[in-house]
Amino acid sequence: MLRRIVLALMLAVLATPAAAQAPGGPVTLRVDPTRAYLLAHMTKEHYGELYYSVSIDGFHWTRLNRGNPVSADYHGHASIAQGGDGRYYLVGNKGDDDPLIRFWVSDDLIRWTSFGTYRPDLKNIPDHPHTLQRIGAPKLFYDAQSHQFLLTWHTPNLDGSAQDPERYWGSQRTLYVRSPDLKTFAAPPRRLFDWNMATIDTIIQPNGRAGYCAVVKDERYPSYDWPTGKTIRTSCAKSLLGPYPLPGPPLSPNFREAPTIVRAPGGTDWLLYYEQYAGTSYGLSMAPTLEGPWYQVSGNSGVPEWNRYEMPTGTRHGSMISIARRQYDAIVAAFPAR
């Protein structure tokens, strides 16, 4: 009899999730002593300049360098990718009307040096005629399988007007090129998606053996016709270049952009951050897999006991990466918070 009771208790313990917690109750966050996170971003007050914030748990972020920029040279919407050579590459431009996409390189994420430029030929883009000379928010992704960088950005083919400002944004399409070294670009730019839908701020996330997921901002203006407008959505495909199906339901409220995604410590959850523009606040959605289920996390509410995450005020357009704790220590030593 006693053996049956002990066995039943053991089975009950095994069936109970270790991390089960009461809804709304206190949460004990995981921390990996060997890992941390870096967020490279701009601020509401200083658009296009390079700032750093860091976190050890992926939820609570601290602005570094006493609130000052960490580079006098960089300008753009920061996007960092670690190449196959172990070095880190940063992409940006001086503005949407800059004809050049510019690269920087670093061995330690502390000192950035100019690496070169790329001038895309925006004429004769298939299925995107009459493109304007505009290069919006270039992003970098390094694909370990193909040993190639994927460089993406958005370009429109219609000017806006006072009567119809949204036709400019509604004509945005995500373009891409690939390169083994960010020095040679064998093919001209092409559209990444074949759907007739405005997208900007596209980032790519590997999805294990299932392929890749593209995280995009649906750039259509919200309406009863387009309730998903100005939200963050995902589309997953078997190969890096697709074809990608139409994206799924919104993972964020309307009027959010600049998504960035990392794995939480322990690898059990995905953390998808996005900006409520322009620089109003950062939002966070979580899911156990890239396919979901996703839910929106409470944070930056002004009521500390409601918050599950905290982002420094005025943070804009960030790019998060996971780093080793020794890198975190070196970065914090180079750019103290106070």
PDB file of N, CA and C in Angstrom, residues 199-272:
ATOM      1  N   THR A 199       5.492  45.542 -46.832  1.00  0.00           N
ATOM      2  CA  THR A 199       6.240  45.048 -45.678  1.00  0.00           C
ATOM      3  C   THR A 199       7.483  45.893 -45.476  1.00  0.00           C
ATOM      4  N   ILE A 200       7.841  46.092 -44.213  1.00  0.00           N
ATOM      5  CA  ILE A 200       9.108  46.734 -43.870  1.00  0.00           C
ATOM      6  C   ILE A 200       9.690  45.999 -42.669  1.00  0.00           C
ATOM      7  N   ASP A 201      10.937  46.362 -42.315  1.00  0.00           N
ATOM      8  CA  ASP A 201      11.595  45.880 -41.083  1.00  0.00           C
ATOM      9  C   ASP A 201      11.662  44.360 -41.012  1.00  0.00           C
ATOM     10  N   THR A 202      11.909  43.704 -42.129  1.00  0.00           N
ATOM     11  CA  THR A 202      11.941  42.239 -42.172  1.00  0.00           C
ATOM     12  C   THR A 202      13.211  41.702 -41.527  1.00  0.00           C
ATOM     13  N   ILE A 203      13.053  40.734 -40.629  1.00  0.00           N
ATOM     14  CA  ILE A 203      14.187  39.997 -40.079  1.00  0.00           C
ATOM     15  C   ILE A 203      13.940  38.503 -40.283  1.00  0.00           C
ATOM     16  N   ILE A 204      15.025  37.722 -40.280  1.00  0.00           N
ATOM     17  CA  ILE A 204      14.949  36.278 -40.516  1.00  0.00           C
ATOM     18  C   ILE A 204      15.429  35.539 -39.279  1.00  0.00           C
ATOM     19  N   GLN A 205      14.721  34.478 -38.920  1.00  0.00           N
ATOM     20  CA  GLN A 205      15.106  33.647 -37.791  1.00  0.00           C
ATOM     21  C   GLN A 205      15.085  32.177 -38.204  1.00  0.00           C
ATOM     22  N   PRO A 206      16.206  31.446 -38.075  1.00  0.00           N
ATOM     23  CA  PRO A 206      16.177  30.005 -38.369  1.00  0.00           C
ATOM     24  C   PRO A 206      15.160  29.302 -37.481  1.00  0.00           C
ATOM     25  N   ASN A 207      14.519  28.274 -38.053  1.00  0.00           N
ATOM     26  CA  ASN A 207      13.454  27.547 -37.366  1.00  0.00           C
ATOM     27  C   ASN A 207      13.805  26.069 -37.279  1.00  0.00           C
ATOM     28  N   GLY A 208      15.060  25.789 -36.914  1.00  0.00           N
ATOM     29  CA  GLY A 208      15.512  24.410 -36.789  1.00  0.00           C
ATOM     30  C   GLY A 208      15.428  23.674 -38.113  1.00  0.00           C
ATOM     31  N   ARG A 209      15.049  22.415 -38.065  1.00  0.00           N
ATOM     32  CA  ARG A 209      14.943  21.610 -39.291  1.00  0.00           C
ATOM     33  C   ARG A 209      13.759  22.027 -40.156  1.00  0.00           C
ATOM     34  N   ALA A 210      12.856  22.822 -39.583  1.00  0.00           N
ATOM     35  CA  ALA A 210      11.666  23.241 -40.343  1.00  0.00           C
ATOM     36  C   ALA A 210      11.984  24.326 -41.354  1.00  0.00           C
ATOM     37  N   GLY A 211      13.133  24.994 -41.236  1.00  0.00           N
ATOM     38  CA  GLY A 211      13.505  26.018 -42.207  1.00  0.00           C
ATOM     39  C   GLY A 211      13.753  27.363 -41.575  1.00  0.00           C
ATOM     40  N   TYR A 212      12.986  28.382 -42.010  1.00  0.00           N
ATOM     41  CA  TYR A 212      13.220  29.765 -41.587  1.00  0.00           C
ATOM     42  C   TYR A 212      11.875  30.461 -41.382  1.00  0.00           C
ATOM     43  N   CYS A 213      11.873  31.444 -40.490  1.00  0.00           N
ATOM     44  CA  CYS A 213      10.703  32.286 -40.314  1.00  0.00           C
ATOM     45  C   CYS A 213      11.095  33.737 -40.569  1.00  0.00           C
ATOM     46  N   ALA A 214      10.298  34.409 -41.373  1.00  0.00           N
ATOM     47  CA  ALA A 214      10.464  35.837 -41.611  1.00  0.00           C
ATOM     48  C   ALA A 214       9.514  36.576 -40.677  1.00  0.00           C
ATOM     49  N   VAL A 215      10.069  37.512 -39.919  1.00  0.00           N
ATOM     50  CA  VAL A 215       9.270  38.363 -39.041  1.00  0.00           C
ATOM     51  C   VAL A 215       9.171  39.721 -39.739  1.00  0.00           C
ATOM     52  N   VAL A 216       7.951  40.171 -40.001  1.00  0.00           N
ATOM     53  CA  VAL A 216       7.748  41.367 -40.818  1.00  0.00           C
ATOM     54  C   VAL A 216       6.798  42.332 -40.119  1.00  0.00           C
ATOM     55  N   LYS A 217       6.872  43.587 -40.531  1.00  0.00           N
ATOM     56  CA  LYS A 217       5.832  44.539 -40.193  1.00  0.00           C
ATOM     57  C   LYS A 217       4.904  44.657 -41.392  1.00  0.00           C
ATOM     58  N   ASP A 218       3.625  44.349 -41.169  1.00  0.00           N
ATOM     59  CA  ASP A 218       2.594  44.569 -42.179  1.00  0.00           C
ATOM     60  C   ASP A 218       2.394  46.077 -42.272  1.00  0.00           C
ATOM     61  N   GLU A 219       2.822  46.679 -43.382  1.00  0.00           N
ATOM     62  CA  GLU A 219       2.897  48.136 -43.458  1.00  0.00           C
ATOM     63  C   GLU A 219       1.640  48.783 -44.029  1.00  0.00           C
ATOM     64  N   ARG A 220       0.587  48.009 -44.219  1.00  0.00           N
ATOM     65  CA  ARG A 220      -0.675  48.616 -44.633  1.00  0.00           C
ATOM     66  C   ARG A 220      -1.289  49.378 -43.453  1.00  0.00           C
ATOM     67  N   TYR A 221      -2.062  50.403 -43.774  1.00  0.00           N
ATOM     68  CA  TYR A 221      -2.668  51.186 -42.706  1.00  0.00           C
ATOM     69  C   TYR A 221      -3.874  50.433 -42.143  1.00  0.00           C
ATOM     70  N   PRO A 222      -4.026  50.367 -40.809  1.00  0.00           N
ATOM     71  CA  PRO A 222      -5.137  49.612 -40.227  1.00  0.00           C
ATOM     72  C   PRO A 222      -6.498  50.167 -40.638  1.00  0.00           C
ATOM     73  N   SER A 223      -7.416  49.277 -40.928  1.00  0.00           N
ATOM     74  CA  SER A 223      -8.786  49.648 -41.276  1.00  0.00           C
ATOM     75  C   SER A 223      -9.630  48.393 -41.134  1.00  0.00           C
ATOM     76  N   TYR A 224     -10.917  48.522 -41.365  1.00  0.00           N
ATOM     77  CA  TYR A 224     -11.754  47.328 -41.349  1.00  0.00           C
ATOM     78  C   TYR A 224     -11.385  46.382 -42.486  1.00  0.00           C
ATOM     79  N   ASP A 225     -10.815  46.929 -43.560  1.00  0.00           N
ATOM     80  CA  ASP A 225     -10.360  46.079 -44.656  1.00  0.00           C
ATOM     81  C   ASP A 225      -9.039  45.397 -44.323  1.00  0.00           C
ATOM     82  N   TRP A 226      -8.171  46.098 -43.557  1.00  0.00           N
ATOM     83  CA  TRP A 226      -6.844  45.575 -43.237  1.00  0.00           C
ATOM     84  C   TRP A 226      -6.619  45.647 -41.723  1.00  0.00           C
ATOM     85  N   PRO A 227      -7.335  44.847 -40.938  1.00  0.00           N
ATOM     86  CA  PRO A 227      -7.190  44.930 -39.475  1.00  0.00           C
ATOM     87  C   PRO A 227      -5.794  44.548 -38.990  1.00  0.00           C
ATOM     88  N   THR A 228      -5.005  43.875 -39.844  1.00  0.00           N
ATOM     89  CA  THR A 228      -3.642  43.491 -39.453  1.00  0.00           C
ATOM     90  C   THR A 228      -2.622  44.582 -39.759  1.00  0.00           C
ATOM     91  N   GLY A 229      -3.059  45.723 -40.271  1.00  0.00           N
ATOM     92  CA  GLY A 229      -2.124  46.772 -40.666  1.00  0.00           C
ATOM     93  C   GLY A 229      -1.293  47.299 -39.510  1.00  0.00           C
ATOM     94  N   LYS A 230      -0.021  47.590 -39.814  1.00  0.00           N
ATOM     95  CA  LYS A 230       0.926  48.130 -38.832  1.00  0.00           C
ATOM     96  C   LYS A 230       1.095  47.198 -37.627  1.00  0.00           C
ATOM     97  N   THR A 231       1.096  45.879 -37.872  1.00  0.00           N
ATOM     98  CA  THR A 231       1.368  44.909 -36.814  1.00  0.00           C
ATOM     99  C   THR A 231       2.563  44.046 -37.212  1.00  0.00           C
ATOM    100  N   ILE A 232       3.089  43.319 -36.230  1.00  0.00           N
ATOM    101  CA  ILE A 232       4.173  42.374 -36.474  1.00  0.00           C
ATOM    102  C   ILE A 232       3.570  40.994 -36.729  1.00  0.00           C
ATOM    103  N   ARG A 233       3.996  40.353 -37.819  1.00  0.00           N
ATOM    104  CA  ARG A 233       3.474  39.053 -38.214  1.00  0.00           C
ATOM    105  C   ARG A 233       4.637  38.159 -38.651  1.00  0.00           C
ATOM    106  N   THR A 234       4.417  36.870 -38.763  1.00  0.00           N
ATOM    107  CA  THR A 234       5.470  35.947 -39.197  1.00  0.00           C
ATOM    108  C   THR A 234       4.982  35.074 -40.347  1.00  0.00           C
ATOM    109  N   SER A 235       5.948  34.636 -41.141  1.00  0.00           N
ATOM    110  CA  SER A 235       5.710  33.680 -42.218  1.00  0.00           C
ATOM    111  C   SER A 235       6.894  32.725 -42.243  1.00  0.00           C
ATOM    112  N   CYS A 236       6.629  31.433 -42.277  1.00  0.00           N
ATOM    113  CA  CYS A 236       7.702  30.438 -42.209  1.00  0.00           C
ATOM    114  C   CYS A 236       7.767  29.623 -43.501  1.00  0.00           C
ATOM    115  N   ALA A 237       8.998  29.300 -43.911  1.00  0.00           N
ATOM    116  CA  ALA A 237       9.228  28.572 -45.158  1.00  0.00           C
ATOM    117  C   ALA A 237      10.327  27.541 -44.949  1.00  0.00           C
ATOM    118  N   LYS A 238      10.410  26.592 -45.869  1.00  0.00           N
ATOM    119  CA  LYS A 238      11.413  25.540 -45.759  1.00  0.00           C
ATOM    120  C   LYS A 238      12.807  26.017 -46.135  1.00  0.00           C
ATOM    121  N   SER A 239      12.888  27.019 -47.033  1.00  0.00           N
ATOM    122  CA  SER A 239      14.193  27.505 -47.460  1.00  0.00           C
ATOM    123  C   SER A 239      14.310  28.995 -47.198  1.00  0.00           C
ATOM    124  N   LEU A 240      15.532  29.479 -47.165  1.00  0.00           N
ATOM    125  CA  LEU A 240      15.809  30.863 -46.800  1.00  0.00           C
ATOM    126  C   LEU A 240      15.084  31.843 -47.707  1.00  0.00           C
ATOM    127  N   LEU A 241      15.045  31.566 -48.998  1.00  0.00           N
ATOM    128  CA  LEU A 241      14.438  32.489 -49.956  1.00  0.00           C
ATOM    129  C   LEU A 241      12.985  32.126 -50.276  1.00  0.00           C
ATOM    130  N   GLY A 242      12.430  31.225 -49.518  1.00  0.00           N
ATOM    131  CA  GLY A 242      11.026  30.889 -49.697  1.00  0.00           C
ATOM    132  C   GLY A 242      10.803  29.815 -50.748  1.00  0.00           C
ATOM    133  N   PRO A 243       9.566  29.783 -51.260  1.00  0.00           N
ATOM    134  CA  PRO A 243       8.516  30.796 -51.132  1.00  0.00           C
ATOM    135  C   PRO A 243       7.877  30.840 -49.741  1.00  0.00           C
ATOM    136  N   TYR A 244       7.621  32.055 -49.282  1.00  0.00           N
ATOM    137  CA  TYR A 244       6.976  32.274 -48.001  1.00  0.00           C
ATOM    138  C   TYR A 244       5.467  32.431 -48.211  1.00  0.00           C
ATOM    139  N   PRO A 245       4.660  31.722 -47.439  1.00  0.00           N
ATOM    140  CA  PRO A 245       3.209  31.920 -47.540  1.00  0.00           C
ATOM    141  C   PRO A 245       2.814  33.254 -46.912  1.00  0.00           C
ATOM    142  N   LEU A 246       1.575  33.656 -47.126  1.00  0.00           N
ATOM    143  CA  LEU A 246       1.089  34.867 -46.477  1.00  0.00           C
ATOM    144  C   LEU A 246       1.287  34.755 -44.967  1.00  0.00           C
ATOM    145  N   PRO A 247       1.678  35.841 -44.321  1.00  0.00           N
ATOM    146  CA  PRO A 247       1.955  35.764 -42.883  1.00  0.00           C
ATOM    147  C   PRO A 247       0.710  35.470 -42.069  1.00  0.00           C
ATOM    148  N   GLY A 248       0.953  34.979 -40.847  1.00  0.00           N
ATOM    149  CA  GLY A 248      -0.127  34.609 -39.950  1.00  0.00           C
ATOM    150  C   GLY A 248      -0.714  35.807 -39.223  1.00  0.00           C
ATOM    151  N   PRO A 249      -1.484  35.554 -38.177  1.00  0.00           N
ATOM    152  CA  PRO A 249      -2.165  36.634 -37.459  1.00  0.00           C
ATOM    153  C   PRO A 249      -1.177  37.538 -36.734  1.00  0.00           C
ATOM    154  N   PRO A 250      -1.617  38.719 -36.330  1.00  0.00           N
ATOM    155  CA  PRO A 250      -0.721  39.656 -35.652  1.00  0.00           C
ATOM    156  C   PRO A 250      -0.182  39.081 -34.342  1.00  0.00           C
ATOM    157  N   LEU A 251       1.099  39.358 -34.082  1.00  0.00           N
ATOM    158  CA  LEU A 251       1.720  39.004 -32.811  1.00  0.00           C
ATOM    159  C   LEU A 251       1.835  40.217 -31.901  1.00  0.00           C
ATOM    160  N   SER A 252       1.400  41.365 -32.393  1.00  0.00           N
ATOM    161  CA  SER A 252       1.502  42.619 -31.654  1.00  0.00           C
ATOM    162  C   SER A 252       0.235  43.427 -31.858  1.00  0.00           C
ATOM    163  N   PRO A 253       0.024  44.482 -31.082  1.00  0.00           N
ATOM    164  CA  PRO A 253      -1.043  45.432 -31.400  1.00  0.00           C
ATOM    165  C   PRO A 253      -0.710  46.204 -32.681  1.00  0.00           C
ATOM    166  N   ASN A 254      -1.661  47.003 -33.154  1.00  0.00           N
ATOM    167  CA  ASN A 254      -1.402  47.878 -34.302  1.00  0.00           C
ATOM    168  C   ASN A 254      -0.381  48.956 -33.935  1.00  0.00           C
ATOM    169  N   PHE A 255       0.225  49.522 -34.958  1.00  0.00           N
ATOM    170  CA  PHE A 255       1.206  50.604 -34.823  1.00  0.00           C
ATOM    171  C   PHE A 255       2.432  50.162 -34.017  1.00  0.00           C
ATOM    172  N   ARG A 256       2.969  49.013 -34.420  1.00  0.00           N
ATOM    173  CA  ARG A 256       4.227  48.504 -33.869  1.00  0.00           C
ATOM    174  C   ARG A 256       5.156  48.200 -35.035  1.00  0.00           C
ATOM    175  N   GLU A 257       6.471  48.311 -34.798  1.00  0.00           N
ATOM    176  CA  GLU A 257       7.441  48.066 -35.863  1.00  0.00           C
ATOM    177  C   GLU A 257       8.781  47.656 -35.269  1.00  0.00           C
ATOM    178  N   ALA A 258       9.806  47.507 -36.136  1.00  0.00           N
ATOM    179  CA  ALA A 258      11.189  47.192 -35.756  1.00  0.00           C
ATOM    180  C   ALA A 258      11.280  45.957 -34.856  1.00  0.00           C
ATOM    181  N   PRO A 259      10.787  44.789 -35.305  1.00  0.00           N
ATOM    182  CA  PRO A 259      10.873  43.600 -34.455  1.00  0.00           C
ATOM    183  C   PRO A 259      12.305  43.119 -34.297  1.00  0.00           C
ATOM    184  N   THR A 260      12.576  42.498 -33.163  1.00  0.00           N
ATOM    185  CA  THR A 260      13.839  41.805 -32.929  1.00  0.00           C
ATOM    186  C   THR A 260      13.534  40.640 -32.003  1.00  0.00           C
ATOM    187  N   ILE A 261      14.238  39.514 -32.182  1.00  0.00           N
ATOM    188  CA  ILE A 261      13.843  38.285 -31.487  1.00  0.00           C
ATOM    189  C   ILE A 261      15.067  37.556 -30.960  1.00  0.00           C
ATOM    190  N   VAL A 262      14.933  37.008 -29.725  1.00  0.00           N
ATOM    191  CA  VAL A 262      15.991  36.200 -29.109  1.00  0.00           C
ATOM    192  C   VAL A 262      15.335  35.050 -28.356  1.00  0.00           C
ATOM    193  N   ARG A 263      16.162  34.040 -28.017  1.00  0.00           N
ATOM    194  CA  ARG A 263      15.724  32.940 -27.170  1.00  0.00           C
ATOM    195  C   ARG A 263      15.912  33.330 -25.714  1.00  0.00           C
ATOM    196  N   ALA A 264      14.922  33.044 -24.865  1.00  0.00           N
ATOM    197  CA  ALA A 264      15.065  33.278 -23.433  1.00  0.00           C
ATOM    198  C   ALA A 264      16.079  32.299 -22.843  1.00  0.00           C
ATOM    199  N   PRO A 265      16.683  32.637 -21.700  1.00  0.00           N
ATOM    200  CA  PRO A 265      17.601  31.686 -21.053  1.00  0.00           C
ATOM    201  C   PRO A 265      16.929  30.334 -20.846  1.00  0.00           C
ATOM    202  N   GLY A 266      17.665  29.287 -21.122  1.00  0.00           N
ATOM    203  CA  GLY A 266      17.119  27.943 -21.035  1.00  0.00           C
ATOM    204  C   GLY A 266      16.538  27.440 -22.336  1.00  0.00           C
ATOM    205  N   GLY A 267      16.330  28.339 -23.298  1.00  0.00           N
ATOM    206  CA  GLY A 267      15.876  27.935 -24.619  1.00  0.00           C
ATOM    207  C   GLY A 267      14.442  27.460 -24.688  1.00  0.00           C
ATOM    208  N   THR A 268      13.616  27.826 -23.682  1.00  0.00           N
ATOM    209  CA  THR A 268      12.239  27.337 -23.676  1.00  0.00           C
ATOM    210  C   THR A 268      11.258  28.292 -24.335  1.00  0.00           C
ATOM    211  N   ASP A 269      11.634  29.551 -24.512  1.00  0.00           N
ATOM    212  CA  ASP A 269      10.707  30.548 -25.045  1.00  0.00           C
ATOM    213  C   ASP A 269      11.409  31.461 -26.040  1.00  0.00           C
ATOM    214  N   TRP A 270      10.612  31.990 -26.972  1.00  0.00           N
ATOM    215  CA  TRP A 270      11.058  33.056 -27.861  1.00  0.00           C
ATOM    216  C   TRP A 270      10.562  34.388 -27.316  1.00  0.00           C
ATOM    217  N   LEU A 271      11.428  35.393 -27.344  1.00  0.00           N
ATOM    218  CA  LEU A 271      11.096  36.741 -26.894  1.00  0.00           C
ATOM    219  C   LEU A 271      11.122  37.661 -28.104  1.00  0.00           C
ATOM    220  N   LEU A 272       9.959  38.135 -28.511  1.00  0.00           N
ATOM    221  CA  LEU A 272       9.820  39.016 -29.670  1.00  0.00           C
ATOM    222  C   LEU A 272       9.514  40.423 -29.185  1.00  0.00           C
TER     223      LEU A 272
END
